[in-house]
Coordinates of C-alpha atoms and ligand atoms in Angstrom, one line a residue:
M1 CA -7.7 -19.6 -22.0
P2 CA -7.7 -21.9 -18.9
S3 CA -8.5 -20.2 -15.6
S4 CA -5.9 -19.3 -13.0
G5 CA -7.2 -22.1 -10.8
E6 CA -6.8 -24.7 -13.6
V7 CA -3.3 -23.5 -14.4
H8 CA -2.4 -23.5 -10.8
K9 CA -3.4 -27.1 -10.4
R10 CA -1.2 -28.1 -13.4
R11 CA 1.6 -26.0 -12.0
L12 CA 1.6 -28.0 -8.7
A13 CA 2.2 -31.2 -10.8
A14 CA 4.7 -29.7 -13.2
V15 CA 6.7 -26.8 -11.6
A16 CA 9.3 -27.5 -8.8
R17 CA 8.1 -26.4 -5.4
G18 CA 11.3 -24.5 -4.9
V19 CA 10.1 -21.9 -7.4
S20 CA 7.3 -20.0 -5.7
S21 CA 5.1 -17.1 -6.7
V22 CA 3.6 -14.1 -4.9
L23 CA 0.2 -14.2 -6.7
P24 CA -1.8 -17.4 -7.2
A25 CA -3.0 -15.8 -10.5
Y26 CA -1.7 -16.3 -14.0
V27 CA -0.9 -13.3 -16.1
E28 CA -2.8 -12.7 -19.4
S29 CA -1.4 -9.2 -20.1
A30 CA 0.3 -6.3 -18.5
A31 CA 0.7 -2.6 -19.3
G32 CA 2.2 0.6 -18.0
G33 CA 1.0 0.3 -14.4
S34 CA -1.2 -2.8 -14.2
V35 CA -1.2 -6.6 -14.5
R36 CA -4.3 -8.6 -15.6
D37 CA -4.8 -12.3 -15.1
V38 CA -6.5 -14.9 -17.3
D39 CA -9.7 -14.5 -15.3
G40 CA -9.9 -10.8 -16.0
R41 CA -8.8 -9.7 -12.5
E42 CA -6.5 -6.6 -12.5
W43 CA -3.8 -5.4 -10.1
I44 CA -2.1 -2.0 -9.9
D45 CA 1.5 -2.8 -10.3
F46 CA 3.8 -1.7 -7.5
A47 CA 6.3 -4.5 -8.2
S48 CA 7.5 -4.1 -11.8
G49 CA 8.5 -7.8 -11.9
I50 CA 11.0 -6.9 -9.1
A51 CA 12.2 -3.6 -10.4
V52 CA 12.5 -4.6 -14.1
T53 CA 9.7 -3.0 -16.1
S54 CA 10.7 0.6 -15.3
V55 CA 9.6 1.6 -18.8
G56 CA 6.3 -0.3 -18.3
N57 CA 5.3 -3.7 -19.8
S58 CA 5.5 -4.0 -23.6
A59 CA 6.8 -0.4 -23.8
P60 CA 6.1 0.7 -27.5
R61 CA 9.8 1.4 -28.4
V62 CA 10.9 -1.9 -26.8
V63 CA 8.2 -3.9 -28.7
E64 CA 9.1 -2.2 -32.0
A65 CA 12.9 -2.6 -31.6
V66 CA 12.6 -6.3 -30.5
R67 CA 10.2 -7.1 -33.4
E68 CA 12.5 -5.5 -35.9
Q69 CA 15.5 -7.4 -34.5
L70 CA 13.5 -10.7 -34.4
E71 CA 12.9 -10.5 -38.1
R72 CA 16.6 -9.7 -39.0
F73 CA 18.3 -12.4 -36.8
T74 CA 17.7 -13.9 -33.4
H75 CA 21.1 -15.1 -32.3
T76 CA 24.6 -15.5 -33.7
C77 CA 26.5 -15.3 -30.3
F78 CA 28.7 -12.2 -29.9
M79 CA 31.7 -14.5 -29.4
V80 CA 31.2 -16.0 -32.8
A81 CA 29.7 -13.4 -35.1
P82 CA 29.4 -10.0 -33.5
Y83 CA 26.8 -7.3 -34.1
E84 CA 26.6 -3.5 -33.6
S85 CA 23.9 -3.4 -31.0
Y86 CA 26.1 -5.1 -28.4
V87 CA 28.7 -2.4 -28.9
S88 CA 26.0 0.3 -28.6
V89 CA 24.7 -1.1 -25.3
C90 CA 28.3 -1.0 -24.0
E91 CA 28.7 2.6 -25.2
Q92 CA 25.5 3.5 -23.4
L93 CA 26.7 1.8 -20.1
I94 CA 30.0 3.7 -20.4
A95 CA 28.2 7.0 -21.0
L96 CA 25.5 6.7 -18.3
T97 CA 27.5 5.3 -15.4
P98 CA 29.3 7.8 -13.1
G99 CA 33.0 8.4 -13.7
S100 CA 34.6 10.2 -16.6
F101 CA 37.6 7.9 -16.7
E102 CA 38.1 5.5 -19.6
K103 CA 35.8 2.5 -19.3
R104 CA 34.9 -0.8 -20.9
A105 CA 31.8 -3.0 -20.6
A106 CA 30.7 -6.6 -21.1
L107 CA 27.2 -8.1 -21.3
F108 CA 25.6 -11.1 -19.6
N109 CA 22.1 -12.5 -19.0
S110 CA 21.3 -12.0 -15.3
G111 CA 22.2 -9.9 -12.3
A112 CA 23.9 -12.8 -10.6
E113 CA 26.0 -13.5 -13.7
A114 CA 27.1 -9.8 -13.8
V115 CA 28.1 -9.9 -10.1
E116 CA 30.1 -13.2 -10.7
N117 CA 31.9 -11.5 -13.6
A118 CA 32.7 -8.4 -11.6
V119 CA 34.3 -10.6 -9.0
K120 CA 36.2 -12.5 -11.7
I121 CA 37.5 -9.3 -13.1
A122 CA 38.5 -7.8 -9.8
R123 CA 40.3 -10.9 -8.7
H124 CA 42.1 -11.2 -12.0
A125 CA 43.1 -7.5 -12.1
T126 CA 44.3 -7.4 -8.5
G127 CA 45.7 -10.9 -8.1
R128 CA 44.0 -11.0 -4.7
P129 CA 41.4 -13.5 -3.3
A130 CA 39.1 -11.8 -0.8
V131 CA 35.7 -10.3 -1.5
V132 CA 34.1 -8.1 1.1
V133 CA 30.3 -7.9 1.4
F134 CA 27.8 -6.4 3.9
D135 CA 25.1 -7.5 6.3
H136 CA 21.7 -7.7 4.6
A137 CA 23.3 -7.9 1.1
Y138 CA 21.7 -9.6 -1.8
H139 CA 23.7 -10.4 -4.9
G140 CA 22.1 -13.5 -6.4
R141 CA 21.4 -17.3 -6.2
T142 CA 24.4 -18.9 -8.0
N143 CA 27.0 -20.5 -5.8
L144 CA 29.3 -17.5 -5.6
T145 CA 26.5 -15.0 -5.3
M146 CA 24.7 -17.1 -2.7
A147 CA 27.9 -16.8 -0.7
L148 CA 27.8 -13.0 -1.2
T149 CA 24.2 -12.9 -0.1
A150 CA 23.5 -12.5 3.6
K151 CA 20.2 -14.2 4.2
A152 CA 20.1 -17.9 4.8
M153 CA 16.4 -18.6 4.4
P154 CA 15.3 -19.0 1.7
Y155 CA 18.4 -18.2 -0.4
K156 CA 21.1 -20.4 1.1
H157 CA 19.5 -22.9 3.4
R158 CA 21.1 -26.4 2.7
F159 CA 22.6 -25.2 -0.6
G160 CA 26.2 -25.1 0.7
P161 CA 29.1 -25.5 0.7
F162 CA 29.7 -22.0 -0.4
A163 CA 32.6 -20.3 -2.3
P164 CA 35.5 -19.4 0.0
E165 CA 37.2 -16.0 0.6
I166 CA 34.0 -14.1 1.2
Y167 CA 34.0 -11.8 4.2
R168 CA 30.9 -10.0 5.7
V169 CA 31.1 -6.7 7.5
P170 CA 28.5 -4.5 9.2
M171 CA 26.3 -2.3 7.1
S172 CA 25.1 1.2 7.8
Y173 CA 21.4 0.7 8.7
P174 CA 20.4 4.0 10.4
L175 CA 17.1 2.6 12.0
R176 CA 19.0 -0.4 13.5
D177 CA 22.4 0.9 14.4
G178 CA 21.5 3.6 16.8
G179 CA 21.8 6.3 14.1
L180 CA 25.5 5.8 13.7
S181 CA 26.7 8.4 11.2
G182 CA 27.8 7.3 7.8
P183 CA 31.5 7.9 8.4
D184 CA 31.4 6.1 11.8
A185 CA 29.6 3.1 10.3
A186 CA 32.3 3.1 7.6
I187 CA 35.0 3.1 10.3
R188 CA 33.3 0.1 11.9
A189 CA 33.2 -1.8 8.6
I190 CA 36.8 -0.8 7.6
D191 CA 38.1 -1.8 11.1
T192 CA 36.5 -5.2 10.6
I193 CA 38.1 -5.6 7.2
E194 CA 41.5 -4.6 8.3
K195 CA 41.5 -6.8 11.4
Q196 CA 39.9 -9.9 9.9
V197 CA 40.9 -9.8 6.2
G198 CA 43.7 -7.4 5.8
G199 CA 43.4 -4.6 3.2
A200 CA 46.1 -6.0 1.0
N201 CA 44.1 -9.3 0.5
V202 CA 40.9 -7.6 -0.7
A203 CA 40.2 -7.9 -4.4
A204 CA 36.8 -6.3 -4.2
L205 CA 34.3 -4.6 -2.0
V206 CA 30.8 -5.3 -3.3
I207 CA 27.9 -3.2 -2.1
E208 CA 24.4 -2.2 -3.2
P209 CA 24.2 1.7 -2.8
I210 CA 20.7 1.1 -1.5
Q211 CA 20.1 -2.5 -0.5
G212 CA 17.2 -4.2 -2.3
E213 CA 16.1 -7.6 -1.1
G214 CA 17.8 -6.9 2.3
G215 CA 15.2 -4.3 3.2
F216 CA 15.6 -1.1 1.1
V217 CA 18.3 0.0 3.5
V218 CA 19.6 3.5 2.7
P219 CA 23.0 3.9 4.3
A220 CA 23.7 7.0 6.3
P221 CA 25.3 9.8 4.2
G222 CA 29.0 9.5 4.0
F223 CA 29.1 5.7 4.4
L224 CA 29.6 4.8 0.7
S225 CA 32.0 7.6 0.0
A226 CA 34.2 6.7 3.0
L227 CA 34.2 3.0 1.8
A228 CA 35.1 4.1 -1.7
A229 CA 38.0 6.2 -0.4
W230 CA 39.2 3.3 1.7
A231 CA 39.1 0.9 -1.3
R232 CA 41.0 3.4 -3.4
G233 CA 43.8 3.6 -0.8
A234 CA 43.9 -0.2 -0.2
G235 CA 44.1 -1.0 -4.0
A236 CA 40.8 -2.9 -3.7
V237 CA 38.1 -2.7 -6.5
F238 CA 34.9 -0.8 -5.4
V239 CA 32.0 -2.6 -7.1
A240 CA 28.6 -0.9 -6.9
D241 CA 25.8 -3.5 -7.4
E242 CA 23.2 -1.3 -9.1
I243 CA 21.2 -4.2 -10.4
Q244 CA 18.1 -3.0 -8.5
T245 CA 18.9 0.7 -8.1
G246 CA 20.2 1.4 -11.6
F247 CA 18.6 2.9 -14.7
C248 CA 16.6 5.8 -13.1
R249 CA 14.9 3.7 -10.3
T250 CA 16.2 6.0 -7.5
G251 CA 15.7 9.3 -9.4
S252 CA 19.1 9.4 -11.2
W253 CA 20.6 7.1 -13.7
F254 CA 22.5 5.3 -10.9
A255 CA 22.1 5.5 -7.1
S256 CA 25.9 6.0 -6.7
E257 CA 25.4 9.6 -8.0
H258 CA 23.4 10.6 -4.9
E259 CA 26.6 10.1 -2.9
G260 CA 28.9 11.5 -5.5
I261 CA 30.8 8.2 -5.8
E262 CA 32.5 6.8 -8.9
P263 CA 32.6 3.1 -8.5
D264 CA 35.5 1.2 -10.2
L265 CA 32.9 -1.3 -11.5
V266 CA 29.1 -1.2 -11.7
T267 CA 26.9 -4.2 -12.2
T268 CA 23.6 -3.6 -13.9
A269 CA 20.5 -5.7 -15.0
K270 CA 16.8 -5.5 -14.4
G271 CA 15.5 -2.1 -15.6
M272 CA 18.2 -2.0 -18.2
G273 CA 16.5 -4.5 -20.5
G274 CA 13.0 -3.1 -20.5
G275 CA 11.8 -6.6 -19.6
L276 CA 14.2 -8.7 -21.6
P277 CA 17.0 -10.6 -19.8
I278 CA 20.3 -8.6 -20.1
A279 CA 23.0 -7.6 -17.6
G280 CA 26.3 -5.8 -17.7
V281 CA 29.5 -5.0 -16.0
V282 CA 31.0 -1.6 -16.7
G283 CA 34.0 0.2 -15.3
R284 CA 37.6 1.2 -15.4
A285 CA 39.3 0.1 -18.6
E286 CA 42.5 -1.0 -16.9
L287 CA 40.5 -3.5 -14.7
M288 CA 38.1 -4.7 -17.5
D289 CA 40.9 -5.1 -20.0
A290 CA 43.2 -6.9 -17.6
V291 CA 41.4 -10.1 -18.4
H292 CA 42.9 -12.1 -21.3
A293 CA 40.9 -12.5 -24.6
G294 CA 38.4 -15.3 -24.2
G295 CA 38.3 -15.0 -20.4
L296 CA 34.8 -13.5 -20.3
G297 CA 31.7 -14.4 -22.2
G298 CA 28.8 -16.9 -22.5
T299 CA 26.5 -18.2 -25.2
Y300 CA 23.7 -15.7 -24.7
G301 CA 25.4 -12.7 -23.1
G302 CA 24.2 -9.6 -24.9
N303 CA 21.8 -11.6 -27.1
P304 CA 20.6 -9.4 -30.0
L305 CA 16.9 -9.3 -28.9
A306 CA 18.0 -8.2 -25.4
C307 CA 20.4 -5.6 -26.8
A308 CA 17.6 -4.2 -29.0
A309 CA 15.3 -4.0 -26.0
A310 CA 18.0 -2.4 -23.8
L311 CA 18.7 0.3 -26.4
A312 CA 15.0 1.0 -26.7
A313 CA 14.6 1.1 -22.9
V314 CA 17.4 3.6 -22.5
E315 CA 15.9 5.8 -25.3
T316 CA 12.5 5.6 -23.5
M317 CA 14.1 6.6 -20.2
R318 CA 15.8 9.6 -21.9
E319 CA 12.8 10.6 -23.9
L320 CA 10.3 10.5 -21.0
D321 CA 12.9 11.6 -18.4
L322 CA 12.2 8.7 -16.2
A323 CA 14.8 9.8 -13.6
A324 CA 12.6 12.9 -13.1
A325 CA 9.5 10.6 -13.1
A326 CA 11.1 8.6 -10.2
R327 CA 11.7 11.8 -8.3
T328 CA 8.1 12.9 -8.9
L329 CA 6.9 9.5 -7.6
E330 CA 9.0 10.0 -4.5
G331 CA 7.3 13.3 -4.0
Q332 CA 3.9 11.8 -4.3
V333 CA 4.5 8.6 -2.3
L334 CA 7.1 9.2 0.4
P335 CA 5.0 11.8 2.2
A336 CA 2.0 9.5 2.2
L337 CA 4.2 6.6 3.6
S338 CA 5.8 9.0 6.2
D339 CA 2.3 10.0 7.3
L340 CA 1.3 6.4 7.8
A341 CA 4.5 5.8 9.8
A342 CA 3.9 8.8 12.0
R343 CA 0.4 7.7 12.9
D344 CA 1.1 3.9 13.3
P345 CA 3.4 2.8 16.2
G346 CA 3.9 -0.5 14.3
I347 CA 5.6 1.3 11.5
A348 CA 9.2 2.3 12.5
E349 CA 10.1 4.1 9.4
A350 CA 9.2 5.1 5.8
R351 CA 12.3 5.4 3.7
G352 CA 13.8 5.1 0.2
R353 CA 14.7 7.1 -2.8
G354 CA 12.9 7.8 -6.1
A355 CA 10.6 4.9 -6.9
M356 CA 12.3 2.6 -4.5
L357 CA 10.3 3.2 -1.3
A358 CA 9.5 1.1 1.8
L359 CA 7.7 0.8 5.2
E360 CA 9.4 -1.2 8.0
F361 CA 7.0 -2.9 10.4
V362 CA 7.9 -3.5 14.1
R363 CA 6.1 -4.4 17.3
P364 CA 4.8 -1.2 18.7
G365 CA 7.2 0.6 21.0
T366 CA 10.2 -1.6 20.0
L367 CA 12.4 -2.3 17.0
D368 CA 11.4 -6.0 17.0
P369 CA 10.6 -6.9 13.4
D370 CA 7.0 -7.8 12.7
P371 CA 7.0 -10.1 9.6
V372 CA 3.6 -11.5 10.4
R373 CA 1.9 -8.1 10.1
T374 CA 4.0 -7.3 7.0
A375 CA 2.8 -10.4 5.3
A376 CA -0.8 -9.7 6.3
V377 CA -0.6 -6.2 4.9
A378 CA 0.9 -7.4 1.6
R379 CA -1.8 -10.1 1.3
A380 CA -4.6 -7.6 2.0
C381 CA -3.1 -5.4 -0.7
H382 CA -3.1 -8.3 -3.2
D383 CA -6.7 -9.2 -2.3
A384 CA -7.7 -5.5 -2.9
G385 CA -6.0 -5.3 -6.3
L386 CA -2.5 -4.0 -5.6
L387 CA 0.5 -6.1 -6.5
I388 CA 3.2 -5.3 -3.9
L389 CA 6.2 -7.1 -2.5
T390 CA 7.9 -7.5 0.9
C391 CA 11.6 -7.8 1.6
G392 CA 14.2 -7.5 4.4
T393 CA 16.4 -9.7 6.4
Y394 CA 13.6 -10.0 8.9
G395 CA 10.8 -10.1 6.3
N396 CA 9.3 -7.0 7.8
V397 CA 9.6 -4.4 5.0
L398 CA 6.8 -3.6 2.5
R399 CA 8.5 -2.3 -0.6
L400 CA 7.1 -0.2 -3.5
L401 CA 8.7 -0.6 -6.9
P402 CA 6.1 0.9 -9.4
P403 CA 7.0 1.2 -13.1
L404 CA 8.4 4.7 -13.6
V405 CA 5.7 5.3 -16.2
I406 CA 2.8 4.6 -13.8
G407 CA 0.1 7.3 -13.8
P408 CA -0.7 9.5 -10.8
A409 CA -4.2 8.1 -10.6
D410 CA -3.0 4.5 -10.3
V411 CA -0.5 5.6 -7.7
A412 CA -3.2 7.3 -5.7
R413 CA -5.4 4.2 -5.9
G414 CA -2.4 2.0 -4.8
L415 CA -1.8 4.3 -1.8
D416 CA -5.4 4.1 -0.8
I417 CA -5.2 0.3 -0.9
I418 CA -2.1 0.4 1.3
R419 CA -3.8 2.8 3.8
T420 CA -6.8 0.5 4.1
A421 CA -4.6 -2.6 4.4
V422 CA -2.5 -1.0 7.1
A423 CA -5.6 0.2 9.0
R424 CA -6.9 -3.3 9.4
P425 CA -6.7 -4.7 13.0
Ligands
PLZ1 N1 21.9 -7.9 -7.1 C1 21.1 -5.9 -6.0 O1 18.5 -7.0 -6.5 C2 18.1 -9.5 -7.9 C3 16.0 -11.3 -6.7 C4 14.7 -12.1 -6.6 P1 19.2 -11.8 -11.0 N2 17.0 -9.2 -7.0 C5 15.8 -9.9 -7.2 C6 14.9 -13.5 -6.2 O2 14.3 -13.8 -5.1 O3 15.6 -14.2 -6.9 C7 19.4 -8.9 -7.7 C8 19.6 -7.7 -7.0 C9 20.9 -7.2 -6.7 C10 21.8 -9.1 -7.8 C11 20.6 -9.6 -8.1 C12 20.5 -10.8 -8.9 O4 19.9 -10.6 -10.1 O5 18.9 -11.2 -12.3 O6 18.0 -12.3 -10.2 O7 20.3 -12.9 -11.0

């Protein structure tokens, strides 16, 4: 096998520069909680391929289910010749998402595609144009989802013009909005919507219950429920983007549950597929079924291999109770992060839920973001054998997304590496 250095040289001449990587190393194999490169170097995995391999890499049930499906048939297109596993995945989405009302679901390939379809459905069902999104939001890289995404660099810079009828309103970000309460932050957002958009024009309000790329921002309690109540009153569709937070990541099947909200539509992807690309939109039957036959779809949406993987991933989550595993991870990791934050004036806060946890770096004594130190800490972790990511509008958040099956010893080693990296001058 060629070395990482050799592959990297070929990459520079073959792969577009716009697609970049965190590690300069090339993967040979990966397992429950670690990633190994072609040179035999190993990293503890606190990234899960950006919150995807919650059941671990090559989880036994996923491998077995995909192999079995691979041998039966690989692709017929659900819109041409349908198959049972697609229906089963939709049944699982209906059963697992909050809300006991009648639901329908549809499957797609990526998170961005799911969000686009949720917007299509909401616009079609309401006959309204406007979509409301939030500061620090991330919803994807396609033209519509770039417009929904807040951060210009690197996601939007020089990629416009963007889709119209997208309106951005203030988020609840307790560290950065003076500790505004959830209900007060909701009033601020709703006031902006009513003044600048008009409730009657809003097709959908799209929000991540805990923001991912934007900085692992956990809104103050009461924010999401107040927005959901407003949407209900205004006849707007409340869409929870649970692409990063869903499927046990935050310690329950969906993060909406922590706030007791029942979104009209939920978008899912990432952890759902156990490593294979699959996404879904699930929600109120009257909204989903408003769309005419043939109005939703795509060649690969709910591909049989991806459906087999998703069913096996859900089974694994149930069998191993990975929601409980995420809560256990929170119990092991959050106190350690909080301890670091308490002792380091350059760390403003440790926060998050379940196995979606973060540290936000600032210049000591201020709330000024410190992306330079954040990047240096992440790099020191990589050099010491821990694969970890940053995020945030200001690039100043170190985020932890371990596979939910990671063992406590690997977690402890990962935390030691973070402590050492943070302690460096
Ligand atoms: N909605 C909440 O987190 C994907 C993006 C990585 P796709 N987040 C990782 C990057 O830099 O491209 C995401 C998300 C939320 C939507 C998406 C989009 O999902 O599967 O990447 O299209």
